Amino acid sequence: MSQFAAAMGAAVTAIGVGSVIVARSWPTPTGRHRATRPTDEEQLLRPVEALDQTEAHCPVQDRPTLQLRLATGGMCCTECRHSTAPITTGN
């Protein structure tokens, strides 16, 4: 084998190995993206609101569930997070 062919083979091998090293170190997506901010209905309750719990009828699930009484007067189901508006009288 000639010296030129050996030099060309070594150059091709070096380029191939270098390409593999660069390709393996290239940043790849991890699948973890920044989460979107929850809407007002999906946000967690304040700890003070979580203290007042009662069992009441959930209109979404159509059965009695554990509910949290909110400071605004409404109720929030602990299972489906459905919020009900406070009952107001027309005084």
mmCIF file of C-alpha atoms in Angstrom:
data_model
loop_
_atom_site.group_PDB
_atom_site.id
_atom_site.type_symbol
_atom_site.label_atom_id
_atom_site.label_comp_id
_atom_site.label_asym_id
_atom_site.label_seq_id
_atom_site.Cartn_x
_atom_site.Cartn_y
_atom_site.Cartn_z
ATOM 1 C CA MET A 1 0.000 0.000 0.000
ATOM 2 C CA SER A 2 1.363 3.403 -0.869
ATOM 3 C CA GLN A 3 2.035 6.110 1.645
ATOM 4 C CA PHE A 4 -0.567 8.345 -0.008
ATOM 5 C CA ALA A 5 -3.331 5.757 0.428
ATOM 6 C CA ALA A 6 -2.353 5.231 4.073
ATOM 7 C CA ALA A 7 -2.403 8.994 4.700
ATOM 8 C CA MET A 8 -5.833 9.332 3.030
ATOM 9 C CA GLY A 9 -7.218 6.421 5.077
ATOM 10 C CA ALA A 10 -5.912 7.989 8.289
ATOM 11 C CA ALA A 11 -7.397 11.369 7.359
ATOM 12 C CA VAL A 12 -10.822 9.865 6.585
ATOM 13 C CA THR A 13 -10.744 7.896 9.858
ATOM 14 C CA ALA A 14 -9.794 11.000 11.854
ATOM 15 C CA ILE A 15 -12.597 13.008 10.244
ATOM 16 C CA GLY A 16 -15.092 10.189 10.934
ATOM 17 C CA VAL A 17 -14.067 9.854 14.593
ATOM 18 C CA GLY A 18 -14.186 13.628 15.051
ATOM 19 C CA SER A 19 -17.651 13.785 13.507
ATOM 20 C CA VAL A 20 -18.931 11.075 15.865
ATOM 21 C CA ILE A 21 -17.509 12.883 18.896
ATOM 22 C CA VAL A 22 -19.110 16.172 17.845
ATOM 23 C CA ALA A 23 -22.444 14.487 17.081
ATOM 24 C CA ARG A 24 -22.570 12.747 20.472
ATOM 25 C CA SER A 25 -21.768 15.909 22.390
ATOM 26 C CA TRP A 26 -24.320 17.986 20.487
ATOM 27 C CA PRO A 27 -27.118 19.213 22.778
ATOM 28 C CA THR A 28 -30.291 17.207 22.376
ATOM 29 C CA PRO A 29 -33.771 18.148 23.573
ATOM 30 C CA THR A 30 -34.618 16.575 26.925
ATOM 31 C CA GLY A 31 -38.393 16.833 26.549
ATOM 32 C CA ARG A 32 -38.646 19.036 29.627
ATOM 33 C CA HIS A 33 -40.075 22.424 28.804
ATOM 34 C CA ARG A 34 -41.150 25.299 30.966
ATOM 35 C CA ALA A 35 -44.629 24.691 32.289
ATOM 36 C CA THR A 36 -47.345 27.157 31.461
ATOM 37 C CA ARG A 37 -48.791 29.219 34.260
ATOM 38 C CA PRO A 38 -52.050 27.802 35.579
ATOM 39 C CA THR A 39 -55.204 29.808 35.026
ATOM 40 C CA ASP A 40 -57.038 31.414 37.923
ATOM 41 C CA GLU A 41 -59.264 28.378 38.350
ATOM 42 C CA GLU A 42 -56.321 25.949 38.443
ATOM 43 C CA GLN A 43 -54.159 27.821 40.930
ATOM 44 C CA LEU A 44 -53.639 26.298 44.327
ATOM 45 C CA LEU A 45 -55.684 27.472 47.247
ATOM 46 C CA ARG A 46 -54.219 29.530 50.024
ATOM 47 C CA PRO A 47 -53.509 27.539 53.212
ATOM 48 C CA VAL A 48 -56.104 29.539 55.145
ATOM 49 C CA GLU A 49 -58.806 28.453 52.710
ATOM 50 C CA ALA A 50 -57.776 24.815 52.960
ATOM 51 C CA LEU A 51 -58.593 24.757 56.677
ATOM 52 C CA ASP A 52 -62.366 25.065 56.224
ATOM 53 C CA GLN A 53 -63.472 21.757 54.697
ATOM 54 C CA THR A 54 -66.956 20.337 54.439
ATOM 55 C CA GLU A 55 -68.759 17.614 52.538
ATOM 56 C CA ALA A 56 -71.177 19.022 49.980
ATOM 57 C CA HIS A 57 -72.786 18.127 46.647
ATOM 58 C CA CYS A 58 -70.531 18.633 43.604
ATOM 59 C CA PRO A 59 -72.597 19.560 40.533
ATOM 60 C CA VAL A 60 -69.913 18.310 38.133
ATOM 61 C CA GLN A 61 -69.550 14.847 39.665
ATOM 62 C CA ASP A 62 -73.209 14.726 40.792
ATOM 63 C CA ARG A 63 -72.334 13.269 44.192
ATOM 64 C CA PRO A 64 -71.228 14.480 47.623
ATOM 65 C CA THR A 65 -67.489 15.236 47.768
ATOM 66 C CA LEU A 66 -65.098 16.987 50.111
ATOM 67 C CA GLN A 67 -65.270 20.732 49.424
ATOM 68 C CA LEU A 68 -63.305 23.735 50.610
ATOM 69 C CA ARG A 69 -65.082 26.879 51.693
ATOM 70 C CA LEU A 70 -63.398 29.869 50.068
ATOM 71 C CA ALA A 71 -62.916 33.269 51.669
ATOM 72 C CA THR A 72 -65.077 34.781 48.917
ATOM 73 C CA GLY A 73 -68.017 32.634 50.003
ATOM 74 C CA GLY A 74 -67.907 30.034 47.244
ATOM 75 C CA MET A 75 -66.980 26.371 47.411
ATOM 76 C CA CYS A 76 -64.256 24.387 45.590
ATOM 77 C CA CYS A 77 -64.374 20.601 45.042
ATOM 78 C CA THR A 78 -61.134 18.906 46.132
ATOM 79 C CA GLU A 79 -61.433 16.175 43.474
ATOM 80 C CA CYS A 80 -62.320 18.027 40.266
ATOM 81 C CA ARG A 81 -61.409 21.609 41.391
ATOM 82 C CA HIS A 82 -64.800 22.932 40.259
ATOM 83 C CA SER A 83 -65.554 26.250 41.965
ATOM 84 C CA THR A 84 -69.047 27.418 42.738
ATOM 85 C CA ALA A 85 -69.925 31.074 43.121
ATOM 86 C CA PRO A 86 -71.157 32.356 46.472
ATOM 87 C CA ILE A 87 -74.899 32.471 46.968
ATOM 88 C CA THR A 88 -75.992 36.079 47.292
ATOM 89 C CA THR A 89 -79.382 37.460 48.173
ATOM 90 C CA GLY A 90 -80.828 40.431 46.373
ATOM 91 C CA ASN A 91 -81.097 42.763 49.407
#
